[in-house]
């Protein structure tokens, strides 16, 4: 997927003016937050579970190489295959090779963010393999030629009338006068069309929420059942998973499952949690003949041992974006790459490079809500700050911002001049504010004052006030 | 170097290198062998409470639940089908327990056997167990209860004996290890909590997405 993060400001502006989008985003604000809050309230040990989930992931990351090796060993033992992919390109190639071996024409797909990350659909298409997204939200955006705007609710940026129009435009084989008034009729139409695709597909590709080292198992967590049809009906099942998805045992999986659905959709448990271990066995009447796992690194191992290591705990629940005022205002597409919201602002620079995604760590009000709801207690604001620092060190921030900061640093190191300068600017601001006490135009900050007034300065500079106070507070 | 070597090397150099491997290996072996149980929510005073919790949670996830005696299972199935205006027919796998429960009912209920190819409206399965904490059923793949019955049936009926309803997911992992051996699982284990659904259109919940529209659970009490 092409990276459009450098245009974040432009994207955000367009998003704010987009009425359809703003209407759709109101569902994120109202529904997700309330549902999570209720689910969390109803489980008295939610915070203890969070702590334990964090501990499990920390332990796993410390032993990541060993758990991955064990996972591989177990998959091979039960007749599956493991493909290690250092880069997105490796992973795409491996998937295509598997498809080519059986001359696959169509591939059904369960929801997978890794597939988005490696740009799999576009790649398969140019190589004459047709990918068909089967998650309802993914199916809708595939019809529209779009990408997901949310990691668990890919079509959350759309309203029903838009979807209705898409279905009328694309499903031309159906009678024109059919009613599509209710959401259920849209769902049933998609279900009918996708049933055929499921039964006719050669290969099924799913993501993975977990890989269990103990048993060589991949786990998907879904609500629709499309992931299960995707992996049960075709001859080949390919799992796309990144290396940090591994957990040690079944018990560890249960611990994290207890915080996952509650944080994501507010359900106590998603409808389907499916554990898959290898291909069809001797007495299986159904299931795939081949089971492949593509293990993707794509920059993750380079996060180990850095200030971004904690991000590898992320379980992709989406809670951080559901609670983010910036996401609420601009939606997911403005972020310009696969992963939106606070988790994206931290992860995207790690995976796609800070030089391509520099604006993202600034897409934050630092209100801290993301960290407070993150089930894996990932310090997202702190990591965004780290990225800002890196961005500055690498001379990637805008020239004007750098110049001003440098100027400030010069003064800050010279207290005498600093005091003089701040007193002078204080005076200047006072003059600008006049009697109203508000400043409606500030030189060099026109962008800021165009839409708001800046309050006039306090009667004294901070330094003066501090000095007065220190003298006053002197013990008598 | 292969991707495999490259990735593992990078991880190793970041997390501690070779010198400490012995200790790290021992840590991993210990965890895999002992599979420590973490935090378990809810406490139960007796078995009745476990069944009650299961029922409450399953209903909360939009399953329907009824309790009956083993002799009445087929009657319960027929009643369910009638209530929803469905033909008195169902598909089952080779599960012997289930076959016994439905024996001698051919006059009122047409039973066919095997996986579902999408043409069967109603599938009946027998669950390996259930976790009361969230009303979740555990089904395993194989000829006894083919996986396609769980997903291609419009209506899915699951029969479970009350003694197989356990408190937590962790209790089921113990049971699976006992049955299939340590470190081994059947090809697919399906944890199912309610009928399929989607909220992808304006966050409005609709039941019956790609999987079953109805999930009916029959708890056998004797
Ligand atoms: S960063 Fe935390 S809240 Fe955000 S998706 Fe990841 S686990 Fe969920």
XYZ file of C-alpha atoms and ligand atoms in Angstrom:
706
model
C 0.000 0.000 0.000
C 1.320 3.397 -0.968
C 2.337 5.493 2.027
C 0.400 8.730 2.245
C 1.397 9.643 5.788
C 3.496 12.677 4.783
C 0.238 14.301 3.683
C -1.276 13.827 7.128
C -2.107 17.511 7.512
C -3.784 17.677 4.135
C -5.580 14.372 4.716
C -6.799 15.550 8.108
C -8.147 18.774 6.682
C -10.071 16.910 4.008
C -11.389 14.457 6.616
C -12.690 17.250 8.817
C -14.654 18.679 5.910
C -16.076 15.287 4.826
C -19.656 15.137 6.083
C -20.231 11.438 5.355
C -17.066 10.573 7.235
C -17.917 12.750 10.194
C -21.326 11.089 10.453
C -19.763 7.622 10.301
C -17.134 8.474 12.904
C -19.805 9.324 15.439
C -20.433 5.554 15.723
C -16.887 5.042 16.962
C -17.307 7.667 19.644
C -20.655 6.474 20.878
C -20.586 2.697 20.566
C -17.081 1.341 21.089
C -16.314 3.310 24.237
C -19.514 2.424 26.028
C -19.312 -1.287 25.168
C -15.748 -1.618 26.392
C -16.499 0.242 29.618
C -19.399 -2.101 30.428
C -17.387 -5.239 29.722
C -14.487 -4.047 31.854
C -16.776 -3.086 34.721
C -18.347 -6.539 34.764
C -15.069 -8.376 35.274
C -13.580 -7.624 38.662
C -10.100 -8.943 37.856
C -9.698 -7.116 34.543
C -6.644 -5.147 35.665
C -4.946 -8.201 37.148
C -5.529 -9.980 33.855
C -3.966 -7.043 32.035
C -0.897 -7.236 34.258
C -0.581 -10.926 33.638
C -1.065 -10.522 29.895
C 1.766 -7.973 29.912
C 3.981 -10.353 31.906
C 3.298 -13.196 29.464
C 4.230 -11.062 26.470
C 7.346 -9.714 28.163
C 8.506 -13.231 28.946
C 7.761 -14.336 25.392
C 9.648 -11.439 23.824
C 12.702 -12.228 25.945
C 12.607 -15.773 24.590
C 11.163 -14.996 21.173
C 13.715 -16.956 19.120
C 13.172 -20.085 21.192
C 9.384 -19.930 21.125
C 9.409 -19.382 17.371
C 11.639 -22.408 16.908
C 9.348 -24.506 19.063
C 6.313 -23.291 17.154
C 7.952 -24.259 13.876
C 8.959 -27.671 15.161
C 5.387 -28.391 16.220
C 3.866 -27.240 12.935
C 6.247 -29.494 10.990
C 5.485 -32.394 13.321
C 1.823 -32.291 12.370
C 2.468 -32.012 8.644
C 2.337 -28.248 8.163
C 4.943 -25.964 6.603
C 6.580 -22.788 7.897
C 7.973 -20.027 5.660
C 10.146 -17.344 7.235
C 9.862 -13.946 5.591
C 12.338 -11.220 6.516
C 10.582 -8.652 4.338
C 7.155 -7.936 2.887
C 8.525 -8.894 -0.500
C 9.621 -12.318 0.739
C 6.176 -12.940 2.188
C 4.355 -11.944 -1.006
C 6.605 -14.210 -3.039
C 6.032 -17.157 -0.728
C 2.253 -16.790 -0.909
C 2.344 -16.542 -4.700
C 4.570 -19.632 -4.987
C 2.106 -21.675 -2.957
C -0.777 -20.445 -5.132
C 1.119 -21.148 -8.357
C 1.908 -24.726 -7.395
C -1.743 -25.624 -7.692
C -2.453 -23.036 -10.405
C -4.848 -21.289 -8.049
C -7.270 -18.846 -9.644
C -9.132 -17.496 -6.659
C -8.108 -16.992 -3.069
C -10.607 -16.272 -0.311
C -9.329 -14.191 2.544
C -10.183 -13.777 6.185
C -9.350 -10.470 7.814
C -5.614 -9.873 8.081
C -3.747 -6.636 8.716
C -0.503 -8.343 7.719
C -1.971 -8.842 4.272
C -2.521 -5.072 4.099
C 0.957 -4.433 5.425
C 2.607 -6.467 2.698
C 0.217 -5.252 -0.032
C -0.826 -8.777 -0.877
C -4.050 -8.134 -2.793
C -2.506 -5.814 -5.363
C 0.381 -8.225 -5.820
C -1.836 -11.272 -6.346
C -3.986 -9.385 -8.817
C -1.117 -8.434 -11.100
C -0.057 -12.072 -10.976
C -3.460 -13.339 -12.146
C -4.707 -14.655 -8.836
C -7.981 -13.087 -7.696
C -8.142 -12.279 -3.973
C -11.617 -12.123 -2.456
C -12.068 -10.483 0.921
C -14.798 -12.266 2.888
C -15.132 -10.282 6.100
C -18.179 -8.083 5.443
C -16.329 -4.841 6.136
C -13.320 -5.909 4.083
C -15.579 -7.069 1.240
C -17.256 -3.651 1.130
C -14.015 -1.711 0.988
C -12.563 -4.081 -1.587
C -15.550 -3.262 -3.832
C -14.738 0.412 -3.342
C -11.018 -0.022 -3.988
C -10.220 1.287 -0.520
C -8.155 0.166 2.430
C -9.359 -0.457 6.005
C -9.762 2.653 8.132
C -9.757 0.739 11.416
C -7.924 -2.418 12.439
C -11.010 -4.283 13.656
C -13.817 -2.393 11.880
C -12.418 -1.827 8.395
C -15.488 -0.063 6.964
C -16.236 2.120 9.969
C -15.769 5.229 7.797
C -18.846 4.387 5.704
C -22.564 4.942 6.095
C -25.297 2.583 5.017
C -26.397 4.627 1.996
C -22.881 4.486 0.577
C -22.762 0.702 0.996
C -26.193 0.384 -0.599
C -25.003 2.290 -3.652
C -21.881 0.122 -3.916
C -23.941 -3.067 -3.844
C -26.300 -1.773 -6.540
C -23.376 -0.782 -8.706
C -21.409 -4.040 -8.342
C -24.026 -6.763 -7.912
C -25.553 -6.227 -11.331
C -26.633 -9.853 -11.639
C -29.343 -9.241 -9.007
C -32.745 -7.646 -9.740
C -32.557 -3.883 -9.809
C -35.739 -3.341 -7.835
C -34.673 -5.427 -4.830
C -35.006 -3.753 -1.456
C -31.809 -2.922 0.373
C -33.364 -0.730 3.033
C -32.277 -2.651 6.124
C -28.709 -3.549 7.127
C -29.803 -7.187 7.258
C -30.667 -7.195 3.539
C -27.192 -5.885 2.737
C -25.627 -8.551 4.910
C -27.703 -11.314 3.334
C -26.816 -10.166 -0.163
C -23.096 -10.248 0.625
C -23.471 -13.594 2.347
C -25.153 -15.132 -0.701
C -22.504 -13.864 -3.088
C -19.618 -14.903 -0.848
C -21.004 -18.423 -0.231
C -20.313 -19.247 -3.848
C -16.811 -17.823 -3.597
C -16.012 -19.857 -0.489
C -17.044 -23.068 -2.161
C -15.105 -22.305 -5.347
C -11.806 -21.003 -3.904
C -8.511 -22.862 -4.334
C -6.666 -21.269 -1.438
C -7.808 -19.648 1.799
C -5.679 -17.048 3.555
C -6.244 -15.962 7.144
C -4.315 -13.880 9.627
C -3.565 -15.003 13.169
C -4.256 -13.448 16.539
C -1.915 -15.890 18.257
C 0.560 -18.619 17.429
C 0.838 -21.146 20.241
C 4.334 -22.597 20.635
C 3.234 -25.486 22.850
C 1.059 -27.042 20.158
C 2.095 -25.426 16.837
C -1.314 -23.826 16.574
C -2.536 -20.663 14.867
C -5.534 -18.910 16.372
C -8.067 -16.593 14.748
C -10.663 -14.603 16.663
C -13.708 -13.501 14.647
C -17.438 -12.903 14.792
C -18.749 -13.605 11.315
C -17.469 -17.124 10.664
C -15.894 -16.082 7.355
C -12.402 -16.866 8.609
C -13.471 -20.417 9.380
C -15.062 -20.972 5.988
C -11.933 -19.474 4.428
C -9.683 -21.975 6.117
C -11.915 -25.057 6.090
C -13.178 -25.258 2.516
C -10.228 -24.721 0.099
C -7.440 -27.242 -0.489
C -4.799 -24.996 1.007
C -4.835 -22.850 4.137
C -2.170 -20.143 4.418
C -1.746 -18.339 7.728
C -0.111 -14.909 7.570
C 1.375 -14.021 10.932
C 4.041 -11.713 12.245
C 6.700 -13.068 14.578
C 5.468 -11.302 17.725
C 2.171 -13.201 17.619
C 3.675 -16.217 19.351
C 2.654 -17.092 22.932
C 3.971 -20.026 24.958
C 0.964 -22.117 26.013
C -2.780 -22.662 25.781
C -3.159 -21.208 29.280
C -1.303 -18.052 28.213
C -3.621 -17.733 25.236
C -6.656 -17.841 27.531
C -5.259 -15.072 29.718
C -4.844 -12.733 26.775
C -8.160 -13.746 25.192
C -9.897 -12.507 28.338
C -8.678 -8.966 27.762
C -8.784 -9.013 23.945
C -12.499 -9.141 23.120
C -13.471 -6.959 26.061
C -11.054 -4.251 24.931
C -11.962 -4.576 21.257
C -15.732 -4.894 20.892
C -16.808 -5.117 24.521
C -17.792 -8.764 24.063
C -16.766 -11.171 26.812
C -15.645 -13.552 24.136
C -15.780 -13.157 20.367
C -18.114 -15.627 18.661
C -15.415 -17.777 17.081
C -11.992 -18.469 18.514
C -10.496 -21.124 16.277
C -7.360 -23.119 16.964
C -5.808 -24.687 13.859
C -2.999 -27.211 14.054
C -1.872 -28.512 10.691
C -3.696 -29.960 7.678
C -6.484 -32.541 7.465
C -5.843 -35.688 9.519
C -6.562 -39.288 8.589
C -10.219 -39.424 9.578
C -11.108 -35.799 8.838
C -14.072 -35.450 6.504
C -13.209 -31.787 5.946
C -10.349 -29.321 6.288
C -7.436 -28.303 4.040
C -4.884 -30.716 2.501
C -2.036 -28.270 3.108
C -1.318 -25.929 6.011
C 1.253 -23.164 5.581
C 2.371 -20.496 8.011
C 4.173 -17.437 6.656
C 6.128 -15.874 9.530
C 6.753 -12.224 8.795
C 9.411 -10.043 10.398
C 9.377 -6.876 8.240
C 11.163 -4.661 10.754
C 9.863 -6.128 14.003
C 13.070 -7.813 15.148
C 14.799 -4.441 14.801
C 12.413 -3.010 17.409
C 13.744 -5.449 20.018
C 16.073 -3.841 22.503
C 14.960 -0.326 21.497
C 12.562 2.091 23.164
C 9.885 0.671 20.846
C 10.140 -2.925 22.045
C 6.994 -2.624 24.166
C 4.994 -2.065 20.988
C 5.557 -5.732 20.153
C 3.054 -6.563 22.901
C 0.205 -5.055 20.855
C -2.679 -7.488 20.313
C -4.424 -5.269 17.727
C -7.586 -4.759 19.763
C -8.193 -1.241 18.482
C -9.044 0.238 21.896
C -6.421 2.983 21.535
C -7.992 4.346 18.352
C -11.525 3.912 19.692
C -10.617 6.268 22.521
C -8.420 8.710 20.585
C -9.736 12.268 20.027
C -7.546 12.654 16.939
C -8.879 9.408 15.418
C -12.441 10.494 16.303
C -11.881 13.715 14.412
C -10.130 12.521 11.256
C -10.745 8.735 10.977
C -8.241 6.125 9.899
C -7.469 7.011 6.292
C -5.883 10.349 7.190
C -3.005 8.458 8.803
C -2.047 7.408 5.307
C -0.863 3.856 5.912
C -2.057 0.467 7.159
C -2.141 1.105 10.911
C -4.107 4.151 12.110
C -4.620 5.736 15.512
C -2.109 5.813 18.352
C -0.815 2.281 17.741
C -0.216 3.222 14.120
C 1.583 6.415 15.052
C 4.081 4.280 16.951
C 4.200 1.218 14.714
C 4.146 2.776 11.250
C 7.433 4.689 11.698
C 9.055 1.443 12.920
C 7.873 -0.544 9.927
C 7.753 2.022 7.142
C 10.475 4.414 8.334
C 10.191 7.703 10.211
C 11.217 9.547 7.068
C 7.984 8.363 5.427
C 5.691 8.739 8.388
C 7.144 11.699 10.280
C 3.858 13.470 10.851
C 2.197 10.573 12.601
C 3.817 10.850 16.052
C 2.566 14.426 16.037
C -1.014 13.330 15.454
C -1.664 13.301 19.146
C -3.001 15.546 21.858
C -1.014 13.578 24.445
C -4.189 13.183 26.477
C -3.038 9.708 27.507
C -6.372 7.955 26.969
C -4.816 5.395 24.618
C -2.380 4.189 27.227
C -5.017 4.074 29.919
C -7.250 1.713 27.900
C -4.519 -0.373 26.259
C -4.922 -3.919 27.597
C -1.194 -4.493 27.141
C -0.309 -1.265 28.965
C 1.813 0.001 26.079
C 3.146 3.495 26.843
C 1.958 4.920 23.537
C 2.356 8.668 24.308
C 5.887 8.120 25.563
C 6.803 6.267 22.403
C 5.286 8.956 20.222
C 7.530 11.408 22.037
C 10.523 9.178 21.286
C 9.642 9.307 17.629
C 9.364 13.084 17.707
C 12.852 13.233 19.167
C 14.187 10.899 16.511
C 12.467 12.898 13.836
C 14.169 16.028 15.142
C 17.582 14.365 15.403
C 17.286 13.172 11.849
C 16.478 16.714 10.712
C 13.119 15.604 9.419
C 10.943 18.176 11.131
C 10.101 21.327 9.174
C 12.918 23.875 8.841
C 10.985 26.660 10.572
C 10.298 24.453 13.608
C 13.969 23.501 13.813
C 15.134 27.099 13.486
C 12.872 28.282 16.280
C 13.865 25.466 18.602
C 17.536 26.171 17.967
C 16.991 29.835 18.668
C 15.233 28.954 21.895
C 18.111 26.644 22.863
C 20.603 29.460 22.325
C 18.692 31.727 24.687
C 18.013 28.959 27.191
C 21.727 28.420 27.624
C 22.278 32.145 28.293
C 20.055 33.121 31.231
C 20.788 36.820 31.042
C 19.655 37.127 27.439
C 16.777 34.725 28.036
C 15.384 36.998 30.743
C 15.836 40.046 28.613
C 14.212 38.384 25.620
C 11.268 37.056 27.554
C 10.650 40.430 29.168
C 10.723 42.086 25.758
C 8.379 39.565 24.191
C 6.108 39.857 27.191
C 5.915 43.568 26.595
C 5.240 43.042 22.906
C 2.443 40.574 23.642
C 0.882 42.996 26.110
C 0.842 45.634 23.415
C -0.732 43.250 20.929
C -3.441 42.230 23.380
C -4.388 45.832 24.116
C -7.331 46.438 26.418
C -9.344 43.350 25.408
C -6.658 41.079 26.807
C -6.978 38.854 23.686
C -4.590 38.592 20.782
C -6.314 38.080 17.454
C -3.233 38.210 15.284
C 0.200 36.918 16.137
C 3.074 37.384 13.700
C 4.466 34.002 12.487
C 1.480 32.157 13.963
C -1.237 33.176 11.542
C -2.334 29.555 11.133
C -3.086 29.391 14.805
C -4.771 32.756 15.300
C -6.880 32.537 12.170
C -9.445 30.434 14.011
C -8.954 31.556 17.605
C -7.715 34.328 19.818
C -4.744 33.853 22.017
C -5.213 35.043 25.578
C -3.067 38.066 26.427
C -0.106 37.478 28.741
C -0.248 37.316 32.517
C 0.805 40.620 34.133
C 4.263 39.248 34.864
C 6.599 36.850 33.096
C 6.985 33.440 34.696
C 10.493 34.318 35.827
C 9.353 37.553 37.471
C 6.462 35.803 39.201
C 8.744 33.040 40.377
C 11.240 35.480 41.787
C 8.541 37.467 43.615
C 7.186 34.263 45.008
C 10.556 32.980 46.194
C 11.200 36.268 48.015
C 7.730 36.156 49.554
C 8.069 32.506 50.631
C 11.428 33.089 52.308
C 11.254 31.886 55.904
C 10.999 34.937 58.127
C 21.640 -16.111 4.643
C 18.111 -17.505 4.711
C 15.319 -15.372 6.096
C 15.044 -17.848 8.926
C 18.655 -17.446 10.004
C 18.527 -13.708 9.526
C 15.442 -13.260 11.677
C 16.581 -15.580 14.453
C 20.038 -13.992 14.547
C 18.608 -10.526 14.827
C 16.327 -11.600 17.658
C 19.149 -13.381 19.479
C 21.522 -10.488 19.328
C 18.810 -8.173 20.664
C 17.523 -10.366 23.497
C 20.613 -11.836 25.027
C 22.846 -13.771 22.666
C 24.166 -17.299 22.910
C 26.014 -17.186 26.219
C 22.809 -17.153 28.213
C 20.989 -19.627 26.016
C 21.112 -22.453 28.516
C 19.214 -20.460 31.045
C 16.786 -19.115 28.472
C 16.180 -22.602 27.116
C 15.476 -23.890 30.607
C 12.982 -21.040 31.145
C 11.153 -21.961 27.984
C 11.081 -25.684 28.724
C 9.765 -25.002 32.203
C 6.946 -22.817 31.001
C 5.906 -25.241 28.256
C 5.955 -28.165 30.636
C 4.185 -26.516 33.529
C 1.893 -24.256 31.503
C 1.094 -22.138 34.567
C -2.522 -21.120 35.054
C -2.863 -17.360 35.437
C -5.831 -15.470 36.785
C -9.209 -17.156 36.811
C -12.298 -14.955 36.997
C -15.441 -15.790 38.994
C -15.769 -18.238 41.832
C -18.360 -20.975 42.062
C -19.859 -22.564 45.155
C -21.215 -25.685 43.499
C -21.924 -27.382 40.185
C -25.363 -25.875 39.860
C -23.814 -22.439 39.832
C -21.517 -23.512 37.032
C -24.468 -24.616 34.881
C -26.342 -21.427 35.725
C -23.376 -19.250 34.776
C -23.022 -21.155 31.508
C -26.695 -20.650 30.697
C -26.718 -16.952 31.566
C -23.585 -16.217 29.565
C -24.610 -18.314 26.550
C -27.938 -16.476 26.392
C -26.184 -13.154 26.743
C -24.240 -14.085 23.594
C -27.608 -14.788 21.836
C -27.526 -18.576 22.030
C -30.727 -20.303 23.108
C -30.363 -22.914 25.835
C -32.614 -25.666 27.094
C -32.114 -28.468 29.571
C -33.563 -31.903 29.065
C -33.234 -35.602 29.871
C -31.258 -37.792 27.497
C -34.441 -39.538 26.373
C -35.904 -36.223 25.238
C -33.073 -34.852 23.106
C -34.685 -35.711 19.781
C -37.991 -34.241 20.955
C -36.159 -31.040 21.847
C -34.616 -30.936 18.370
C -37.977 -31.458 16.675
C -39.539 -28.762 18.851
C -36.798 -26.295 17.935
C -37.166 -27.001 14.222
C -40.939 -26.635 14.380
C -40.715 -23.361 16.262
C -38.622 -21.855 13.483
C -40.644 -23.394 10.659
C -37.784 -25.602 9.572
C -38.075 -29.040 7.973
C -37.769 -31.919 10.457
C -34.339 -32.921 9.165
C -30.785 -32.582 10.373
C -27.231 -33.546 9.550
C -24.906 -35.231 12.059
C -21.406 -36.719 12.007
C -20.379 -40.145 13.277
C -20.495 -39.289 16.995
C -21.676 -42.419 18.750
C -23.079 -40.606 21.765
C -25.198 -38.434 19.532
C -26.334 -41.367 17.417
C -27.495 -43.169 20.539
C -29.401 -40.156 21.759
C -31.261 -39.913 18.457
C -31.829 -43.643 17.949
C -35.338 -44.765 17.052
C -36.535 -41.265 16.132
C -36.367 -41.677 12.356
C -40.139 -41.380 12.048
C -40.200 -37.817 13.405
C -36.741 -36.608 12.421
C -34.904 -37.263 9.179
C -31.213 -37.759 9.954
C -28.416 -37.730 7.378
C -24.721 -38.241 8.090
C -21.464 -36.553 7.138
C -20.064 -33.053 6.723
C -22.215 -30.191 5.484
C -21.610 -29.116 1.902
C -23.791 -26.063 2.331
C -27.055 -27.704 1.346
C -28.093 -28.779 4.838
C -30.107 -26.255 6.818
C -29.554 -27.768 10.249
C -26.486 -29.403 11.743
C -26.303 -31.119 15.104
C -22.998 -31.575 16.933
C -21.836 -32.910 20.224
C -19.490 -30.626 22.164
C -16.331 -31.873 23.817
C -17.060 -29.453 26.614
C -17.883 -25.887 27.516
C -16.510 -23.060 29.615
C -19.141 -21.597 31.906
C -17.295 -18.286 32.341
C -18.447 -16.984 28.954
C -20.990 -19.582 27.758
C -18.446 -20.909 25.279
C -18.713 -24.329 23.583
C -15.605 -26.338 22.633
C -15.942 -28.504 19.524
C -13.224 -30.575 17.917
C -12.789 -31.545 14.269
C -12.928 -35.107 12.975
C -15.466 -37.491 11.529
C -17.513 -37.524 14.727
C -18.373 -33.839 14.467
C -17.234 -32.419 11.137
C -16.194 -28.741 11.303
C -18.425 -27.764 8.376
C -21.506 -28.535 10.500
C -20.468 -25.636 12.760
C -20.200 -23.091 9.973
C -22.227 -24.059 6.910
C -25.428 -24.898 8.781
C -27.937 -22.085 8.996
C -29.068 -23.509 12.315
C -26.590 -25.177 14.587
C -27.758 -27.348 17.454
C -25.151 -28.432 19.979
C -25.745 -31.162 22.499
C -23.664 -31.157 25.656
C -23.782 -33.223 28.815
C -23.955 -31.186 32.004
C -20.842 -32.869 33.412
C -18.876 -31.493 30.450
C -19.623 -27.911 31.394
C -16.515 -26.769 33.259
C -15.666 -23.504 34.928
C -12.865 -22.021 32.861
C -11.178 -22.372 29.495
C -8.147 -23.710 31.348
C -10.168 -26.754 32.502
C -10.753 -27.615 28.864
C -7.052 -27.398 28.024
C -6.427 -29.969 30.751
C -9.078 -32.193 29.254
C -7.668 -31.845 25.734
C -4.148 -32.700 26.929
C -5.466 -35.778 28.663
C -7.330 -36.892 25.547
C -4.829 -36.046 22.782
C -1.497 -36.006 24.627
C 0.758 -33.181 25.817
C 1.571 -30.630 23.117
C -1.001 -32.090 20.731
C -4.385 -30.878 19.583
C -6.926 -32.108 17.052
C -6.709 -30.305 13.684
C -9.258 -27.727 14.718
C -10.665 -26.730 18.069
C -13.601 -24.354 17.721
C -14.526 -22.183 20.673
C -18.015 -20.967 19.864
C -19.886 -18.286 21.800
C -23.241 -17.566 20.159
C -24.455 -17.468 16.557
C -22.396 -15.641 13.919
C -22.794 -11.876 13.621
C -21.477 -8.700 12.085
C -21.472 -5.073 13.136
C -19.638 -3.842 10.056
C -22.551 -1.732 8.801
C -22.768 1.381 10.976
C -21.830 -0.641 14.056
C -25.314 -2.187 14.091
C -25.281 -5.754 15.340
C -26.890 -8.277 12.986
C -27.084 -11.981 13.772
C -26.368 -14.554 11.072
C -23.371 -13.434 9.060
C -21.413 -16.173 7.282
C -21.993 -18.805 9.923
C -25.215 -19.994 11.594
C -28.018 -17.600 12.296
C -29.163 -19.599 15.292
C -27.210 -21.511 17.895
C -29.326 -23.763 20.093
C -27.718 -25.554 23.011
C -29.281 -28.644 24.558
C -27.870 -29.514 27.978
C -28.394 -33.169 28.877
C -29.030 -33.344 32.596
C -28.700 -37.098 33.303
S -1.709 -0.503 21.232
Fe -2.870 -1.413 22.901
S -4.944 -0.573 22.660
Fe -3.858 -0.173 20.719
S -4.390 -1.933 19.441
Fe -2.463 -2.438 20.467
S -3.087 -3.556 22.307
Fe -4.901 -2.504 21.555
